[in-house]
Tab-separated table of C-alpha atoms in Angstrom:
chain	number	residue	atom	x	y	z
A	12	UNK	CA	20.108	120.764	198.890
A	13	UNK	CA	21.254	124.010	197.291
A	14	UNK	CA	25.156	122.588	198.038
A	15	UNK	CA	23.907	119.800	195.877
A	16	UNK	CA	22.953	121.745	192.906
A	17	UNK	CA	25.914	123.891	193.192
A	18	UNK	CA	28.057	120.880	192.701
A	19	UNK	CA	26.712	119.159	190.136
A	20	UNK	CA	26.400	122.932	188.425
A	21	UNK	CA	30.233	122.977	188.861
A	22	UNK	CA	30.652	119.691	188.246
A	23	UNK	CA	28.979	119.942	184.682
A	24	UNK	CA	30.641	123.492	183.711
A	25	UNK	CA	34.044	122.156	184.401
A	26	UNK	CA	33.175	118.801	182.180
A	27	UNK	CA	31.664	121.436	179.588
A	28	UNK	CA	35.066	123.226	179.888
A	29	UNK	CA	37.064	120.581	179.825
A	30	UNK	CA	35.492	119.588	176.359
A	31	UNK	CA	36.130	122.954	175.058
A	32	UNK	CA	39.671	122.944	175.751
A	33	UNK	CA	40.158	118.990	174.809
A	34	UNK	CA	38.546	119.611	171.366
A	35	UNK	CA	40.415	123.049	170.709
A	36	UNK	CA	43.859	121.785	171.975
A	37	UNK	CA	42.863	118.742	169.819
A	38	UNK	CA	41.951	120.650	166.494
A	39	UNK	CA	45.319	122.750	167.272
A	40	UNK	CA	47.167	120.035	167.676
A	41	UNK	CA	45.368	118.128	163.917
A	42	UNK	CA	46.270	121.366	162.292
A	43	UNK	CA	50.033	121.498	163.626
A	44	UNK	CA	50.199	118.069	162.079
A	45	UNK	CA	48.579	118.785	158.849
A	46	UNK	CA	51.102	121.850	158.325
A	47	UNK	CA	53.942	119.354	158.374
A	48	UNK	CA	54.511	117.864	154.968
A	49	UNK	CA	53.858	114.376	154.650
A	50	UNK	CA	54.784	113.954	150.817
A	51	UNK	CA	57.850	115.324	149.305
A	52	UNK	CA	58.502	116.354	146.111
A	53	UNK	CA	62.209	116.160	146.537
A	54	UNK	CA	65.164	114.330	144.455
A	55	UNK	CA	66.236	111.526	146.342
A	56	UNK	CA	69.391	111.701	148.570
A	57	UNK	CA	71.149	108.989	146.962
A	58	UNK	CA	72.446	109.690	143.658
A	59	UNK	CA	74.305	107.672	141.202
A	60	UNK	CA	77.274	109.602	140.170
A	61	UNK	CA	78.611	107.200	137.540
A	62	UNK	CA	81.683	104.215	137.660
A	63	UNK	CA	84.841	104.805	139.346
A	64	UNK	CA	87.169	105.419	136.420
A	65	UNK	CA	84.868	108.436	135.053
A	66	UNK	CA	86.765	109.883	137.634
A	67	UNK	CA	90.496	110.992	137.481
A	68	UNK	CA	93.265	110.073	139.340
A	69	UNK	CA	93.883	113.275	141.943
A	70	UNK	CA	90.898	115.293	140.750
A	71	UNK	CA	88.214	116.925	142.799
A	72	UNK	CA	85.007	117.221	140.672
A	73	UNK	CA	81.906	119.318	141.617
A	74	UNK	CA	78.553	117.669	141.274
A	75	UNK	CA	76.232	120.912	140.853
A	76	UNK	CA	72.710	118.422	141.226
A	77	UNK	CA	74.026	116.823	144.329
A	78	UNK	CA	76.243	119.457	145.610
A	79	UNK	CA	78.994	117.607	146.414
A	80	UNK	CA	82.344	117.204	145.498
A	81	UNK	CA	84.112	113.907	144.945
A	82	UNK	CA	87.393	113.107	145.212
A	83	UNK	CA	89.940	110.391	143.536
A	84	UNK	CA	92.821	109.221	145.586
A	85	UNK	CA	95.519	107.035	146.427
A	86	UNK	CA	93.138	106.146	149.131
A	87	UNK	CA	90.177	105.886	147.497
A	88	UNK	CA	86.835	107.607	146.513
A	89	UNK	CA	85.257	109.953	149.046
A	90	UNK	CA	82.771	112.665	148.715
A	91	UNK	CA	82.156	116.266	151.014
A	92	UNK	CA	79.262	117.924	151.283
A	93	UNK	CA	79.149	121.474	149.293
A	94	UNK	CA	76.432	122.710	151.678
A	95	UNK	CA	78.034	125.217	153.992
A	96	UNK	CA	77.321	124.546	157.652
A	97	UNK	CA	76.847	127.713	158.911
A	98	UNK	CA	73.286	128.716	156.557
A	99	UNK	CA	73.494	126.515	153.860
A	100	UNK	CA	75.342	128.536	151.054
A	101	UNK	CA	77.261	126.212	148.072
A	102	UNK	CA	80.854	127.170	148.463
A	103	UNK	CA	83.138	127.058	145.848
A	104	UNK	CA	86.460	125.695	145.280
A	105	UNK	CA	89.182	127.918	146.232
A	106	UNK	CA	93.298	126.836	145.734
A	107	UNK	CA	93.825	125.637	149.426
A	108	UNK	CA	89.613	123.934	149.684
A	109	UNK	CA	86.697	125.735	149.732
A	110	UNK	CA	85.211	129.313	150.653
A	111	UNK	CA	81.590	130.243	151.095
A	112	UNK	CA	80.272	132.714	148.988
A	113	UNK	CA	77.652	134.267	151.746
A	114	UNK	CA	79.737	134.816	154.560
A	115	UNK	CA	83.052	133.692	154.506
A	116	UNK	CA	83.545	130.583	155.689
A	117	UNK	CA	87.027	129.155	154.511
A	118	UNK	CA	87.515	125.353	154.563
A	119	UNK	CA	90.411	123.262	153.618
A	120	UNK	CA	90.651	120.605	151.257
A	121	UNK	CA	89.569	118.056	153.745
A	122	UNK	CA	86.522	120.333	154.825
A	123	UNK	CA	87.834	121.306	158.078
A	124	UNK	CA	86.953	124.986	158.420
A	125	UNK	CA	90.102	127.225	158.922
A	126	UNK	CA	87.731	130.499	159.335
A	127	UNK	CA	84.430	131.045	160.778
A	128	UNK	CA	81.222	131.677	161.022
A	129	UNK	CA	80.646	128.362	159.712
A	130	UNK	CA	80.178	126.132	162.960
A	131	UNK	CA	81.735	122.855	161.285
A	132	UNK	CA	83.333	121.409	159.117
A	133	UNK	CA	81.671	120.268	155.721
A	134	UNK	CA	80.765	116.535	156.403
A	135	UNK	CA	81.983	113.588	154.449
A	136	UNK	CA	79.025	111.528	152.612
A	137	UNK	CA	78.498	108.118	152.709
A	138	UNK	CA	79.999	106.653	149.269
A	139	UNK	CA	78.908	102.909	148.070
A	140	UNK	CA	79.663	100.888	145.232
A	141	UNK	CA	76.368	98.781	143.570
A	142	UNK	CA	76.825	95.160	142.111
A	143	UNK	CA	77.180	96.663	138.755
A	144	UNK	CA	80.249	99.266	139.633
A	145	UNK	CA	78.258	102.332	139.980
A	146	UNK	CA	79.419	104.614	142.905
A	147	UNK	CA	76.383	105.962	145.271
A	148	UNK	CA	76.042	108.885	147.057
A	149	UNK	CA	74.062	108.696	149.819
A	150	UNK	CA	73.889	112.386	151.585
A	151	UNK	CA	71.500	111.483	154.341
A	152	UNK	CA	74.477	109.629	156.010
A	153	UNK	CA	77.604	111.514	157.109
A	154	UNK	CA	80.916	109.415	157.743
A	155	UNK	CA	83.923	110.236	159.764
A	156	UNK	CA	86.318	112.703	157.823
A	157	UNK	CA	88.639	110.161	156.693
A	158	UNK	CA	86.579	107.440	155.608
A	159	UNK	CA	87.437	106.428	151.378
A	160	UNK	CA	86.013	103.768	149.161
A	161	UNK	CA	88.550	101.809	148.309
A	162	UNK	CA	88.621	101.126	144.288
B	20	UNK	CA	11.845	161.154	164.675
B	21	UNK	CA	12.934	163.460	167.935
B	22	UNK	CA	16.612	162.462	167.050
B	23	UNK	CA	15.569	163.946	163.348
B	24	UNK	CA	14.236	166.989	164.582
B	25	UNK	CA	17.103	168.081	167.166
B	26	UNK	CA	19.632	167.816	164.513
B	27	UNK	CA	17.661	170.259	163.146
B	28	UNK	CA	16.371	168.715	159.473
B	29	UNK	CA	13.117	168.296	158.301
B	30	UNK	CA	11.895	164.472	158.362
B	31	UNK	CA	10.577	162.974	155.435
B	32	UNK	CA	7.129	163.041	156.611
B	33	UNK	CA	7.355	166.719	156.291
B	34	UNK	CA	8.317	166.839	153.094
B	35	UNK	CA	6.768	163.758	151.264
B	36	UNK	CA	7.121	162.830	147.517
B	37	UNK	CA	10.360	161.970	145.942
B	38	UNK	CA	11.682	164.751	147.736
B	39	UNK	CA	11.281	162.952	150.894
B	40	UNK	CA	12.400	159.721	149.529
B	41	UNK	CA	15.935	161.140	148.054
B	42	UNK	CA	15.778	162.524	151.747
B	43	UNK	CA	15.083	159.098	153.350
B	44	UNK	CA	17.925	157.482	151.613
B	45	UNK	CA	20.576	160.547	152.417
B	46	UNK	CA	19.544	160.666	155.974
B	47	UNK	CA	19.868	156.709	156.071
B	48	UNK	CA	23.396	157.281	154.703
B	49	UNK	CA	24.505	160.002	156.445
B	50	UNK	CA	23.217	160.629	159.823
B	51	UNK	CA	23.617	164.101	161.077
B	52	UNK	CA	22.769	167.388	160.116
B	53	UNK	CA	25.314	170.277	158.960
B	54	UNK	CA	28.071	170.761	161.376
B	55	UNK	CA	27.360	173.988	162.640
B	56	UNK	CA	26.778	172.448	166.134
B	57	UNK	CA	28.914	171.104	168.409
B	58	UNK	CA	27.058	168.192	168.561
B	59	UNK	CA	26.365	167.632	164.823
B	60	UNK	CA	30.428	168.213	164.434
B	61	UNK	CA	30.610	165.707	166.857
B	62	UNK	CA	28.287	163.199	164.683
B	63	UNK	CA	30.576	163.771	161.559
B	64	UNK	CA	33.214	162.266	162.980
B	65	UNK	CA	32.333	159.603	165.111
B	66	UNK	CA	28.831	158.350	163.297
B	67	UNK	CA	31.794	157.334	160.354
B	68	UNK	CA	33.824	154.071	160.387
B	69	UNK	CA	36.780	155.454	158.868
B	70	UNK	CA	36.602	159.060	160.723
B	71	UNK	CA	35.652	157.895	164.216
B	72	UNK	CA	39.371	156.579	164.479
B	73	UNK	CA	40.320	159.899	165.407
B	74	UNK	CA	38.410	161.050	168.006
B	75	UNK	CA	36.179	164.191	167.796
B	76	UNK	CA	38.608	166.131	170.337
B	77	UNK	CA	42.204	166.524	169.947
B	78	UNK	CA	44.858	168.078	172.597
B	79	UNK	CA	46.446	170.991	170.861
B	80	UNK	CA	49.677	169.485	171.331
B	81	UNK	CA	48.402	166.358	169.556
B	82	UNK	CA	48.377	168.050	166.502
B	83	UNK	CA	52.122	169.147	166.642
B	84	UNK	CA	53.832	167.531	163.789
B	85	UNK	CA	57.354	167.953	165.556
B	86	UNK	CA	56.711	165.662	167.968
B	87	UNK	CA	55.212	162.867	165.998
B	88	UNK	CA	56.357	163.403	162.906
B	89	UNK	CA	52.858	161.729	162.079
B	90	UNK	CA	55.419	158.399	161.485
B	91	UNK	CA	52.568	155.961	162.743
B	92	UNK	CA	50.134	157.529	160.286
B	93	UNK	CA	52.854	156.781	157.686
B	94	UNK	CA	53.236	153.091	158.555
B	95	UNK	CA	49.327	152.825	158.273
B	96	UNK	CA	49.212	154.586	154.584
B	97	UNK	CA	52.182	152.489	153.286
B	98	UNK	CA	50.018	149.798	154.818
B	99	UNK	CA	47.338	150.671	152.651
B	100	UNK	CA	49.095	151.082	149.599
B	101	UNK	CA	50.307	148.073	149.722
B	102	UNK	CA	47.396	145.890	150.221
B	103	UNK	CA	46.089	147.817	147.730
B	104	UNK	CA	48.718	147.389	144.921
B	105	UNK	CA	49.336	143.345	146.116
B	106	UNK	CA	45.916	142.783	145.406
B	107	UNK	CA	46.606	143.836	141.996
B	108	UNK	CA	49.749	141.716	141.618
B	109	UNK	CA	48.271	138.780	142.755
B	110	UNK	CA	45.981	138.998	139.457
B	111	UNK	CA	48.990	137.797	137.293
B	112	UNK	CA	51.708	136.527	139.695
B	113	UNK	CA	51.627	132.281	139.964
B	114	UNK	CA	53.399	131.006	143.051
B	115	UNK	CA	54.671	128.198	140.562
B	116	UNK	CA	58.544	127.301	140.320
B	117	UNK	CA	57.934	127.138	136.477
B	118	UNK	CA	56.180	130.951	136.305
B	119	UNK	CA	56.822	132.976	139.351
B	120	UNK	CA	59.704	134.607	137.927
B	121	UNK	CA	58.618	134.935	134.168
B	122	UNK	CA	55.530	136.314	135.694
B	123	UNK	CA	57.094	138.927	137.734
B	124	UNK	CA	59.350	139.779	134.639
B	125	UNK	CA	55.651	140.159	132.406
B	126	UNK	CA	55.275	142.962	135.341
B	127	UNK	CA	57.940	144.462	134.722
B	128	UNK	CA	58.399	144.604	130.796
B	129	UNK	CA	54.859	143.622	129.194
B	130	UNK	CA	51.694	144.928	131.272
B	131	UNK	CA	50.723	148.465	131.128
B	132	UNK	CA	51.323	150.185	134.456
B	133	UNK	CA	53.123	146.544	136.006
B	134	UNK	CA	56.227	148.366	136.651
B	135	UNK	CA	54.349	151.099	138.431
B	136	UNK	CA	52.273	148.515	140.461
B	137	UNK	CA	55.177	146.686	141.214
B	138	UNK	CA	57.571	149.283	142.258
B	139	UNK	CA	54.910	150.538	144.260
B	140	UNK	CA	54.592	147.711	146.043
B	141	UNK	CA	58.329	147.199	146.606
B	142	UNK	CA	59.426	150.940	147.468
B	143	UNK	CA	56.131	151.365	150.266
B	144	UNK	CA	57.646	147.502	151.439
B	145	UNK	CA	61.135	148.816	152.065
B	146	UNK	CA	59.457	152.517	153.341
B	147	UNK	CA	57.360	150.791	156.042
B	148	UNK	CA	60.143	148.580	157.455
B	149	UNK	CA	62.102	151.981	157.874
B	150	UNK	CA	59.107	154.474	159.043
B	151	UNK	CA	58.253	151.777	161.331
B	152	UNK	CA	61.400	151.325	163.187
B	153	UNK	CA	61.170	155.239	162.882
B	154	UNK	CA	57.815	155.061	164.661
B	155	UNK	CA	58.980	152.853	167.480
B	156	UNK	CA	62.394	155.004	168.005
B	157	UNK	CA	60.068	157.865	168.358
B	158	UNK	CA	58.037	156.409	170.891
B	159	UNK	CA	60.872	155.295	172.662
B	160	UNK	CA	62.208	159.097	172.346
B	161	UNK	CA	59.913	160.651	173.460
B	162	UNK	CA	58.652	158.131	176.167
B	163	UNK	CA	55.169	157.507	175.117
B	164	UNK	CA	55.091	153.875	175.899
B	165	UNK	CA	55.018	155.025	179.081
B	166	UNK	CA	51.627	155.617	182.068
B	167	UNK	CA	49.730	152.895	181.236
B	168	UNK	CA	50.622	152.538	177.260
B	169	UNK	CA	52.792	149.749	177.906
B	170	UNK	CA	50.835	147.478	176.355
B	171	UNK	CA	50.351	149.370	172.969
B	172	UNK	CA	54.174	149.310	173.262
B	173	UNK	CA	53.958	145.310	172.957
B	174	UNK	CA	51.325	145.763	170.313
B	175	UNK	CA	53.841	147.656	168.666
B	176	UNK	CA	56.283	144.748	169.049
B	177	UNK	CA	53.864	142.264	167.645
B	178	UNK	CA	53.455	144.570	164.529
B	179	UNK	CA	57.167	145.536	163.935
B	180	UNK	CA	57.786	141.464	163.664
B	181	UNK	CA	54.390	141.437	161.322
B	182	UNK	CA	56.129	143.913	159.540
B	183	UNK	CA	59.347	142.067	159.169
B	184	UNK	CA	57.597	138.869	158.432
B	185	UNK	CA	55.638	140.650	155.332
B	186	UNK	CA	58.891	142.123	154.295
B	187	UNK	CA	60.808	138.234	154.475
B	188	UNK	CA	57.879	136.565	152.691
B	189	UNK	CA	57.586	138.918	149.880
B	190	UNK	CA	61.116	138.516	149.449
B	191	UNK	CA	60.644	134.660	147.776
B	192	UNK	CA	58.113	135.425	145.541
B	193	UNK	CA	59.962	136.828	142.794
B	194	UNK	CA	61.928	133.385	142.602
B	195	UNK	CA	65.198	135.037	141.145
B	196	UNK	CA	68.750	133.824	142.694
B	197	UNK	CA	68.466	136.864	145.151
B	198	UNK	CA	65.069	135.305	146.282
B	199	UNK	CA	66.100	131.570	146.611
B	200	UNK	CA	69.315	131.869	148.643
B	201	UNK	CA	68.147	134.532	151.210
B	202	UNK	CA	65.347	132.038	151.913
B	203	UNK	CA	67.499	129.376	152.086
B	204	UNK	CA	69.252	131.164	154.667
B	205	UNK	CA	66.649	132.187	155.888
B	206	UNK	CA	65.191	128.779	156.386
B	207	UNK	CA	68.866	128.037	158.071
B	208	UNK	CA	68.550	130.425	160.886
B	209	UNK	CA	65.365	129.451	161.801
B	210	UNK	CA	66.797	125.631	161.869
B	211	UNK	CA	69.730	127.314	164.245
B	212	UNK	CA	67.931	126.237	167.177
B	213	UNK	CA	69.491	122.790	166.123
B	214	UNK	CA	73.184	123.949	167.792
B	215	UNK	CA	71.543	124.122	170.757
B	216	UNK	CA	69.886	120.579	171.101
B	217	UNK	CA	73.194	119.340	169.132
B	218	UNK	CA	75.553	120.516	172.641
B	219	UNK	CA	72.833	118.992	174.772
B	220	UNK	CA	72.742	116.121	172.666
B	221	UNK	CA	69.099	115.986	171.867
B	222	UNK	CA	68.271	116.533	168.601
B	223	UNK	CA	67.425	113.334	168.066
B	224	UNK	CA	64.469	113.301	170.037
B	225	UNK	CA	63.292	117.271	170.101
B	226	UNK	CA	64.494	118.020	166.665
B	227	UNK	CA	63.195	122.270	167.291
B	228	UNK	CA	64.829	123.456	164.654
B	229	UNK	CA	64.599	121.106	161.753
B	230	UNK	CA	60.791	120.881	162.481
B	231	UNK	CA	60.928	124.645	162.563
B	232	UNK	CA	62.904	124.288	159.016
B	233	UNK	CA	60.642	121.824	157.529
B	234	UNK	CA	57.119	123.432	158.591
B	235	UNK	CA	58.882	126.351	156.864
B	236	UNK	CA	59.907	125.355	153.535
B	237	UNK	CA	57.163	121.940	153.764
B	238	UNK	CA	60.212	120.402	153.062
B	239	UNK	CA	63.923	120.082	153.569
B	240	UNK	CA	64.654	122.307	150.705
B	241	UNK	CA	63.734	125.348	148.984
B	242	UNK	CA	60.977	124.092	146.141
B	243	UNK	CA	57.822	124.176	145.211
B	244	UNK	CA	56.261	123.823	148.562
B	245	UNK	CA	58.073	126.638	149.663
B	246	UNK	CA	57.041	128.911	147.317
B	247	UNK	CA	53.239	128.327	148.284
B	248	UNK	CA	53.875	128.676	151.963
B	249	UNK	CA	55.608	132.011	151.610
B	250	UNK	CA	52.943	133.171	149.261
B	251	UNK	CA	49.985	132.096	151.811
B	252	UNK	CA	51.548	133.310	154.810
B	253	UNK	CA	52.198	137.144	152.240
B	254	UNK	CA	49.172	137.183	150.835
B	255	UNK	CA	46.617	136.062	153.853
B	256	UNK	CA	47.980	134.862	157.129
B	257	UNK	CA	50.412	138.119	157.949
B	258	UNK	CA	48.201	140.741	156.270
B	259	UNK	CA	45.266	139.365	158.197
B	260	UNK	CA	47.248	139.434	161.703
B	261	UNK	CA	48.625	142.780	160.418
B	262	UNK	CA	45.212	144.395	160.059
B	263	UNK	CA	43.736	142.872	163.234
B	264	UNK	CA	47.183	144.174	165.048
B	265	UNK	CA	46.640	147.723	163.445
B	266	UNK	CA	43.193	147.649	165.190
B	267	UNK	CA	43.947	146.688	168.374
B	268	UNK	CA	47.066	149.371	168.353
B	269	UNK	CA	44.630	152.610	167.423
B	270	UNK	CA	41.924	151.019	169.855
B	271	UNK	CA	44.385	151.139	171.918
B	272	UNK	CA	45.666	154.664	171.459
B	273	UNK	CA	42.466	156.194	172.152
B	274	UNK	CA	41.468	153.918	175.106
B	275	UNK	CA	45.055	154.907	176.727
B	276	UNK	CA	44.025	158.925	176.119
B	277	UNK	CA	44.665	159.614	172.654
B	278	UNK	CA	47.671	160.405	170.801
B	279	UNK	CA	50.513	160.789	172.537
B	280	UNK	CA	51.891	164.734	173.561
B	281	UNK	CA	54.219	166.359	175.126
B	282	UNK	CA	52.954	166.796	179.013
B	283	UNK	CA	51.884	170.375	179.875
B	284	UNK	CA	53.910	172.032	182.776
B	285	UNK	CA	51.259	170.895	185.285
B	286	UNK	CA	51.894	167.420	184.336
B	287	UNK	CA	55.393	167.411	183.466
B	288	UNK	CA	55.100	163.484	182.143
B	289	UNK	CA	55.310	162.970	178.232
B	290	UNK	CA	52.281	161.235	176.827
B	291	UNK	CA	50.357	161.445	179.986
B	292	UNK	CA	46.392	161.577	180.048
B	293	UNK	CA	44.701	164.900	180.978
């Protein structure tokens, strides 16, 4: 008889337990999910950077809102990312690409890095056209180094 | 009433009138008689929430200022002073994009004494970061995380990191150029765990350090969001862990046999208990 209440003693403080746990793990768990941000307040990561002959033939222009810099080619329009890869420093243009201002980082005019510590090189943006000529920058999606808009 | 009478002062039932009253609310206040006794010395100390962190006996070689350098003391003070003078700030600093920097400028050129306050606050930031990586090379030194005060060592740990993580946060708030890109660097390395799940081809699905990043900044760049997150985890969350740390360390320091000493010749160990 005693075995009996012993069990269901046991039995109950390990269900009492078990709710502890179950609603602290629980409220930890709410919590972890409130500190995430569900709204942002950011611009958007397309931009509109204006029609393709705003841009001149051979030049590299800067885009300080979007920090990126676009490029006009015999090949066509493509943009690279101004963001450095290694801790996101905007590096500036430099007479053979681009350095970093924070540690270093030397790129070429293509983005591929020719000096560390940046891990990679700067990646080439997705670049669009919309049905009334404007070019789009969409910096969410990378393409392969490479890749122009024909115009 | 016998705990009245063997610290040898007259109860107020003795005396009676306002006499006795002023004496009720003195002996209310303070609980012991003169310290002429051993025992009423005793009471001074440790019948006092700020004095009864030192305890009522100290190890003559406790009190040898060469071997501590009284460093830990230091960290605590600088502590102090600067919960003391960020209280103040916080009266006219706004964690706003649009202010924070105009506001910290008022500081510096318009309100009486803001320059004082603020310089204060900056110079005992930078002195604590040193004194306490002075305080833990001492330790270290001297070997006092040693017989059973291995765990105040970790303590320690947790409170250097506090200590870094006060230092880090305070360094947004001013939200200058200075401010902005060592948080977005900041911000970076803590998103660094990304190289890792990049090689192993992961990210995708245990994205560590963007989620790190993002809980971080409440965002994927340095904005408004930020700004408020910093300032919460300064002002509250940090101090808060900071002070309950600090407790736990001088709990700690007395529980493990006081201040650490150099050993006597019979002992021979550093920072071992009598």
């Amino acid at each position: 008889m005693t075995d009996q209440d012993h069990s269901r003693r046991t039995f109950l403080t390990r269900v009492g337990l078990g709710c502890v746990a179950a609603t602290g793990l629980a409220s930890i768990g709410a919590t972890g999910r409130y500190l995430f941000p569900a709204v942002l307040y950011e611009p958007s990561m397309k931009s509109k950077i204006g029609r393709p002959s705003s841009f001149a033939d051979g030049s590299i222009t800067f885009l300080s809102e979007s920090k990126i810099f676009v490029y006009k080619s015999p090949q066509g329009i493509y943009a690279i990312s101004a963001i450095c890869t290694h801790l996101g420093c905007v590096v500036t243009q430099t007479e053979t690409g681009f350095s970093c201002p924070c540690h270093g980082s030397v790129f070429d005019g293509d983005g591929v890095v020719t000096r560390g510590p940046a891990p990679r090189g700067l990646p080439w943006l997705d670049v669009s056209m919309t049905p009334g000529g404007q070019l789009v920058v969409d910096r969410s999606r990378q393409v392969p180094p490479g890749t122009s808009l024909k115009v | 009433m016998m705990e009245t009478h063997s610290t040898g002062i007259k109860s107020e039932a003795e005396i009676g009138g306002v006499r006795g009253l002023l004496r009720h609310v003195y002996r209310s206040v303070i609980r012991h008689g003169y310290p002429d006794t051993p025992r009423n010395r005793s009471l001074v100390i440790i019948s006092n929430l700020f004095l009864h962190i030192h305890s009522v006996r100290v190890h003559k070689n406790s009190l040898r200022a060469g071997y501590t350098l009284g460093l830990g003391v230091l960290s605590f003070v600088f502590f102090i002073i600067l919960a003391v003078t960020g209280v103040i700030l916080m009266v006219y600093y706004i964690p706003s994009p649009d202010q924070a920097y105009d506001r910290i400028k008022d500081l510096e050129f318009v309100i009486p004494g803001g320059r004082l306050i603020r310089n204060l606050h900056r110079w005992s930031a930078h002195g604590m970061v040193a004194v306490v990586i002075l305080h833990m090379a001492r330790v270290f030194y001297t070997g006092s995380y040693k017989n059973g005060r291995e765990f105040n060592w970790v303590v320690g740990i947790v409170l250097l990191v506090l200590t870094l993580g006060l230092s880090y946060s305070g360094y947004l708030l001013p939200w200058d150029q200075l401010a902005f890109w060592a948080v977005t660097i900041g911000a970076n390395i803590a998103a660094s765990p990304v190289e890792l799940t990049d090689a192993l081809g992961i990210t995708e699905y245990a994205d560590i350090g963007g989620m790190t990043k993002r809980l971080l900044l409440g965002g994927n760049e340095v904005g408004a969001d930020a700004l408020i997150r910093f300032y919460v985890l300064h002002c509250v969350v940090l101090p808060l862990a900071a002070a309950v740390g600090i407790g736990v360390h001088f709990w700690r320091i007395r529980k493990d046999g006081g201040l650490s000493r150099p050993g006597e010749k019979a002992h021979g160990h550093n920072g071992e208990a009598p």
